[in-house]
PDB file of C-alpha atoms in Angstrom:
ATOM      1  CA  MET A  21      82.453  82.954 124.174  1.00 50.00           C
ATOM      2  CA  ASN A  22      82.170  85.935 126.525  1.00 71.00           C
ATOM      3  CA  GLU A  23      85.865  86.767 126.457  1.00 83.00           C
ATOM      4  CA  PRO A  24      86.739  90.289 125.290  1.00 91.00           C
ATOM      5  CA  VAL A  25      87.568  91.015 121.670  1.00 94.00           C
ATOM      6  CA  THR A  26      91.120  92.190 121.130  1.00 96.00           C
ATOM      7  CA  VAL A  27      92.553  93.731 117.989  1.00 97.00           C
ATOM      8  CA  ARG A  28      96.170  93.186 117.060  1.00 97.00           C
ATOM      9  CA  ASP A  29      98.423  93.491 114.041  1.00 97.00           C
ATOM     10  CA  TRP A  30      97.893  90.799 111.410  1.00 97.00           C
ATOM     11  CA  GLN A  31     100.426  87.993 111.301  1.00 95.00           C
ATOM     12  CA  ASP A  32     101.143  85.973 108.162  1.00 91.00           C
ATOM     13  CA  ALA A  33      99.982  82.845 109.996  1.00 94.00           C
ATOM     14  CA  ASP A  34      96.510  84.431 110.378  1.00 96.00           C
ATOM     15  CA  TRP A  35      95.603  83.534 106.807  1.00 96.00           C
ATOM     16  CA  ALA A  36      94.911  79.903 107.771  1.00 96.00           C
ATOM     17  CA  ASP A  37      92.248  81.008 110.285  1.00 97.00           C
ATOM     18  CA  PHE A  38      90.990  83.921 108.178  1.00 97.00           C
ATOM     19  CA  ALA A  39      90.581  82.033 104.884  1.00 97.00           C
ATOM     20  CA  PRO A  40      87.322  80.329 105.995  1.00 97.00           C
ATOM     21  CA  ILE A  41      85.924  83.723 107.068  1.00 97.00           C
ATOM     22  CA  PHE A  42      86.953  85.242 103.735  1.00 97.00           C
ATOM     23  CA  ARG A  43      85.347  82.345 101.864  1.00 96.00           C
ATOM     24  CA  GLU A  44      82.127  82.558 103.947  1.00 96.00           C
ATOM     25  CA  VAL A  45      81.732  86.317 103.396  1.00 97.00           C
ATOM     26  CA  VAL A  46      82.417  86.074  99.674  1.00 97.00           C
ATOM     27  CA  GLU A  47      80.130  83.065  99.171  1.00 96.00           C
ATOM     28  CA  GLU A  48      77.295  84.899 100.981  1.00 96.00           C
ATOM     29  CA  GLY A  49      77.482  87.375  98.106  1.00 96.00           C
ATOM     30  CA  ARG A  50      75.879  90.187 100.110  1.00 97.00           C
ATOM     31  CA  THR A  51      78.740  92.587 100.879  1.00 97.00           C
ATOM     32  CA  TYR A  52      81.645  92.272  98.439  1.00 96.00           C
ATOM     33  CA  ALA A  53      81.800  92.434  94.648  1.00 94.00           C
ATOM     34  CA  ILE A  54      84.126  89.451  94.431  1.00 95.00           C
ATOM     35  CA  ASP A  55      83.668  86.354  92.283  1.00 94.00           C
ATOM     36  CA  ARG A  56      82.020  83.838  94.594  1.00 92.00           C
ATOM     37  CA  ASP A  57      84.212  81.092  93.095  1.00 92.00           C
ATOM     38  CA  ILE A  58      87.488  82.929  93.852  1.00 95.00           C
ATOM     39  CA  ASP A  59      90.407  80.559  94.364  1.00 95.00           C
ATOM     40  CA  ASP A  60      92.803  80.758  97.301  1.00 93.00           C
ATOM     41  CA  ALA A  61      95.589  82.454  95.344  1.00 95.00           C
ATOM     42  CA  ALA A  62      93.277  85.210  94.111  1.00 96.00           C
ATOM     43  CA  ALA A  63      91.771  85.602  97.591  1.00 96.00           C
ATOM     44  CA  ARG A  64      95.239  86.022  99.082  1.00 94.00           C
ATOM     45  CA  ALA A  65      96.123  88.539  96.359  1.00 94.00           C
ATOM     46  CA  PHE A  66      92.943  90.541  97.066  1.00 94.00           C
ATOM     47  CA  TRP A  67      93.545  90.558 100.812  1.00 94.00           C
ATOM     48  CA  GLY A  68      97.236  91.329 100.274  1.00 91.00           C
ATOM     49  CA  GLU A  69      96.517  94.673  98.592  1.00 89.00           C
ATOM     50  CA  ALA A  70      96.971  96.993 101.561  1.00 92.00           C
ATOM     51  CA  THR A  71      99.452  98.878 103.690  1.00 94.00           C
ATOM     52  CA  HIS A  72      98.346  97.586 107.088  1.00 96.00           C
ATOM     53  CA  TRP A  73      96.291  94.640 108.362  1.00 97.00           C
ATOM     54  CA  ILE A  74      94.694  93.908 111.721  1.00 98.00           C
ATOM     55  CA  SER A  75      92.993  90.872 113.240  1.00 97.00           C
ATOM     56  CA  ALA A  76      90.280  90.591 115.879  1.00 97.00           C
ATOM     57  CA  GLU A  77      90.293  87.627 118.198  1.00 97.00           C
ATOM     58  CA  SER A  78      88.714  86.345 121.350  1.00 94.00           C
ATOM     59  CA  GLY A  79      89.812  83.385 123.414  1.00 92.00           C
ATOM     60  CA  GLY A  80      92.580  82.654 120.922  1.00 92.00           C
ATOM     61  CA  ARG A  81      90.089  82.405 118.034  1.00 95.00           C
ATOM     62  CA  LEU A  82      90.286  84.721 115.026  1.00 97.00           C
ATOM     63  CA  LEU A  83      86.898  86.359 114.468  1.00 97.00           C
ATOM     64  CA  GLY A  84      87.594  88.854 111.709  1.00 97.00           C
ATOM     65  CA  ALA A  85      90.150  91.115 110.102  1.00 98.00           C
ATOM     66  CA  ALA A  86      90.618  94.383 108.280  1.00 98.00           C
ATOM     67  CA  LYS A  87      93.033  95.769 105.743  1.00 97.00           C
ATOM     68  CA  MET A  88      93.732  99.430 105.154  1.00 97.00           C
ATOM     69  CA  GLY A  89      95.824 101.916 103.264  1.00 97.00           C
ATOM     70  CA  PRO A  90      95.511 104.686 100.671  1.00 97.00           C
ATOM     71  CA  ASN A  91      92.270 104.789  98.712  1.00 96.00           C
ATOM     72  CA  ARG A  92      94.081 105.970  95.576  1.00 95.00           C
ATOM     73  CA  PRO A  93      97.769 106.282  94.677  1.00 95.00           C
ATOM     74  CA  ALA A  94      99.812 109.467  94.253  1.00 96.00           C
ATOM     75  CA  GLN A  95      97.618 112.586  94.439  1.00 97.00           C
ATOM     76  CA  GLY A  96      94.857 110.630  96.200  1.00 95.00           C
ATOM     77  CA  SER A  97      97.036 108.905  98.776  1.00 97.00           C
ATOM     78  CA  HIS A  98      96.124 111.317 101.593  1.00 97.00           C
ATOM     79  CA  VAL A  99      92.671 109.661 101.750  1.00 98.00           C
ATOM     80  CA  GLY A 100      92.600 106.172 103.201  1.00 98.00           C
ATOM     81  CA  THR A 101      90.268 103.223 102.809  1.00 98.00           C
ATOM     82  CA  ALA A 102      89.704  99.887 104.498  1.00 97.00           C
ATOM     83  CA  SER A 103      87.978  96.539 104.036  1.00 97.00           C
ATOM     84  CA  PHE A 104      86.517  94.450 106.854  1.00 97.00           C
ATOM     85  CA  MET A 105      85.344  90.856 107.187  1.00 97.00           C
ATOM     86  CA  VAL A 106      83.816  89.249 110.268  1.00 97.00           C
ATOM     87  CA  GLY A 107      82.748  85.617 110.492  1.00 95.00           C
ATOM     88  CA  SER A 108      79.010  85.010 110.872  1.00 93.00           C
ATOM     89  CA  GLY A 109      79.437  83.371 114.272  1.00 91.00           C
ATOM     90  CA  ALA A 110      81.043  86.542 115.652  1.00 91.00           C
ATOM     91  CA  ARG A 111      78.667  89.138 114.232  1.00 93.00           C
ATOM     92  CA  GLY A 112      76.806  91.284 116.716  1.00 88.00           C
ATOM     93  CA  ARG A 113      79.579  90.956 119.323  1.00 90.00           C
ATOM     94  CA  GLY A 114      81.359  94.260 118.646  1.00 92.00           C
ATOM     95  CA  VAL A 115      84.044  92.765 116.401  1.00 96.00           C
ATOM     96  CA  GLY A 116      83.319  95.139 113.524  1.00 95.00           C
ATOM     97  CA  ARG A 117      83.278  98.108 115.897  1.00 96.00           C
ATOM     98  CA  ALA A 118      86.616  97.090 117.434  1.00 97.00           C
ATOM     99  CA  LEU A 119      88.148  96.711 113.960  1.00 98.00           C
ATOM    100  CA  GLY A 120      86.556  99.959 112.753  1.00 97.00           C
ATOM    101  CA  GLU A 121      87.749 101.999 115.722  1.00 97.00           C
ATOM    102  CA  CYS A 122      91.251 100.606 115.306  1.00 97.00           C
ATOM    103  CA  ALA A 123      91.205 101.391 111.569  1.00 98.00           C
ATOM    104  CA  VAL A 124      90.111 104.993 112.172  1.00 98.00           C
ATOM    105  CA  ASP A 125      92.830 105.394 114.811  1.00 97.00           C
ATOM    106  CA  TRP A 126      95.472 103.886 112.506  1.00 97.00           C
ATOM    107  CA  HIS A 127      94.528 106.233 109.654  1.00 98.00           C
ATOM    108  CA  ARG A 128      94.714 109.249 111.990  1.00 97.00           C
ATOM    109  CA  LYS A 129      98.116 108.235 113.355  1.00 97.00           C
ATOM    110  CA  ALA A 130      99.400 107.499 109.825  1.00 97.00           C
ATOM    111  CA  GLY A 131      98.563 111.073 108.782  1.00 97.00           C
ATOM    112  CA  PHE A 132      95.604 110.441 106.467  1.00 98.00           C
ATOM    113  CA  ARG A 133      93.241 113.407 106.129  1.00 98.00           C
ATOM    114  CA  ALA A 134      90.128 111.293 105.531  1.00 98.00           C
ATOM    115  CA  ILE A 135      88.793 107.794 104.990  1.00 98.00           C
ATOM    116  CA  GLN A 136      86.603 106.899 102.022  1.00 98.00           C
ATOM    117  CA  PHE A 137      84.711 103.668 101.598  1.00 98.00           C
ATOM    118  CA  ASN A 138      83.952 103.311  97.900  1.00 96.00           C
ATOM    119  CA  ALA A 139      81.272 100.644  97.936  1.00 96.00           C
ATOM    120  CA  VAL A 140      79.273  99.962 101.099  1.00 98.00           C
ATOM    121  CA  VAL A 141      76.303  97.815 100.122  1.00 98.00           C
ATOM    122  CA  SER A 142      73.211  99.757 101.208  1.00 98.00           C
ATOM    123  CA  SER A 143      71.395  96.622 102.399  1.00 98.00           C
ATOM    124  CA  ASN A 144      74.260  95.852 104.802  1.00 97.00           C
ATOM    125  CA  HIS A 145      72.417  97.766 107.533  1.00 96.00           C
ATOM    126  CA  PRO A 146      74.754  96.779 110.410  1.00 95.00           C
ATOM    127  CA  ALA A 147      77.792  98.100 108.510  1.00 96.00           C
ATOM    128  CA  VAL A 148      76.060 101.316 107.435  1.00 98.00           C
ATOM    129  CA  ALA A 149      74.930 101.936 111.028  1.00 97.00           C
ATOM    130  CA  LEU A 150      78.411 101.184 112.382  1.00 97.00           C
ATOM    131  CA  TRP A 151      80.145 103.566 109.988  1.00 98.00           C
ATOM    132  CA  ARG A 152      77.607 106.309 110.701  1.00 98.00           C
ATOM    133  CA  SER A 153      78.143 105.819 114.450  1.00 97.00           C
ATOM    134  CA  LEU A 154      81.889 106.300 113.886  1.00 97.00           C
ATOM    135  CA  GLY A 155      81.239 109.606 112.119  1.00 97.00           C
ATOM    136  CA  PHE A 156      81.124 108.559 108.470  1.00 98.00           C
ATOM    137  CA  GLU A 157      78.591 110.212 106.205  1.00 98.00           C
ATOM    138  CA  VAL A 158      77.141 109.073 102.905  1.00 98.00           C
ATOM    139  CA  VAL A 159      78.524 111.384 100.214  1.00 98.00           C
ATOM    140  CA  GLY A 160      77.296 109.442  97.213  1.00 98.00           C
ATOM    141  CA  THR A 161      74.866 106.739  96.177  1.00 98.00           C
ATOM    142  CA  VAL A 162      75.111 104.575  93.073  1.00 98.00           C
ATOM    143  CA  PRO A 163      71.617 103.148  92.494  1.00 98.00           C
ATOM    144  CA  GLU A 164      71.264  99.421  91.762  1.00 98.00           C
ATOM    145  CA  ALA A 165      75.058  98.996  91.545  1.00 98.00           C
ATOM    146  CA  PHE A 166      75.213  95.750  93.558  1.00 98.00           C
ATOM    147  CA  GLU A 167      73.411  92.540  92.684  1.00 98.00           C
ATOM    148  CA  LEU A 168      72.341  90.366  95.592  1.00 97.00           C
ATOM    149  CA  PRO A 169      72.247  86.560  95.321  1.00 97.00           C
ATOM    150  CA  ASP A 170      68.496  86.607  94.620  1.00 97.00           C
ATOM    151  CA  GLY A 171      69.054  88.846  91.574  1.00 97.00           C
ATOM    152  CA  SER A 172      67.687  92.011  93.147  1.00 98.00           C
ATOM    153  CA  ARG A 173      69.838  95.103  93.002  1.00 98.00           C
ATOM    154  CA  VAL A 174      70.646  97.607  95.736  1.00 98.00           C
ATOM    155  CA  ALA A 175      72.653 100.804  95.908  1.00 98.00           C
ATOM    156  CA  LEU A 176      76.316 101.123  96.741  1.00 98.00           C
ATOM    157  CA  LEU A 177      77.128 103.937  99.142  1.00 98.00           C
ATOM    158  CA  VAL A 178      80.259 106.060  99.125  1.00 98.00           C
ATOM    159  CA  MET A 179      80.981 106.859 102.771  1.00 98.00           C
ATOM    160  CA  TYR A 180      83.449 109.463 104.027  1.00 98.00           C
ATOM    161  CA  LEU A 181      85.052 110.445 107.323  1.00 98.00           C
ATOM    162  CA  ASP A 182      86.960 113.726 107.631  1.00 98.00           C
ATOM    163  CA  LEU A 183      89.933 113.034 109.913  1.00 98.00           C
ATOM    164  CA  THR A 184      90.962 116.690 110.119  1.00 95.00           C
ATOM    165  CA  ARG A 185      88.117 117.359 112.547  1.00 85.00           C
ATOM    166  CA  SER A 186      88.698 116.737 116.237  1.00 66.00           C
ATOM    167  CA  ALA A 187      88.530 113.102 117.293  1.00 58.00           C
TER     168      ALA A 187
END
């Protein structure tokens, strides 16, 4: 599995390969505040709430995906947001970085002035490090706002990237 990771636009047929990744990430219960018993229809509805979707693959195998669009409607629509999921077998291979770089580029090209992530789980150290490396900063912390599977609670971070600065 040393083939390069490529990012491309999401295709409707990707759901069949992405659904197990979605299920795995949600059932882990460590990164998303989503009911761990979510059914397929609700999962599709959650993932369908976006303006643009991308998929990461290698060797013809889907490894992860991202969805993006405005963080808020109307007066807040100039600030974007995104959600990312990568299968456990592909983590540590640059899939998240490839998706993240593509998402930042898409937001810039689409005319967004910033990107805001509303709820990055503070114990998700790889994600926090990735977003910081792409220029995001923590602009807010909500203490004990996320409950891990063992019952402990960790902070949710609000992370922000100003896209009006030079790339």
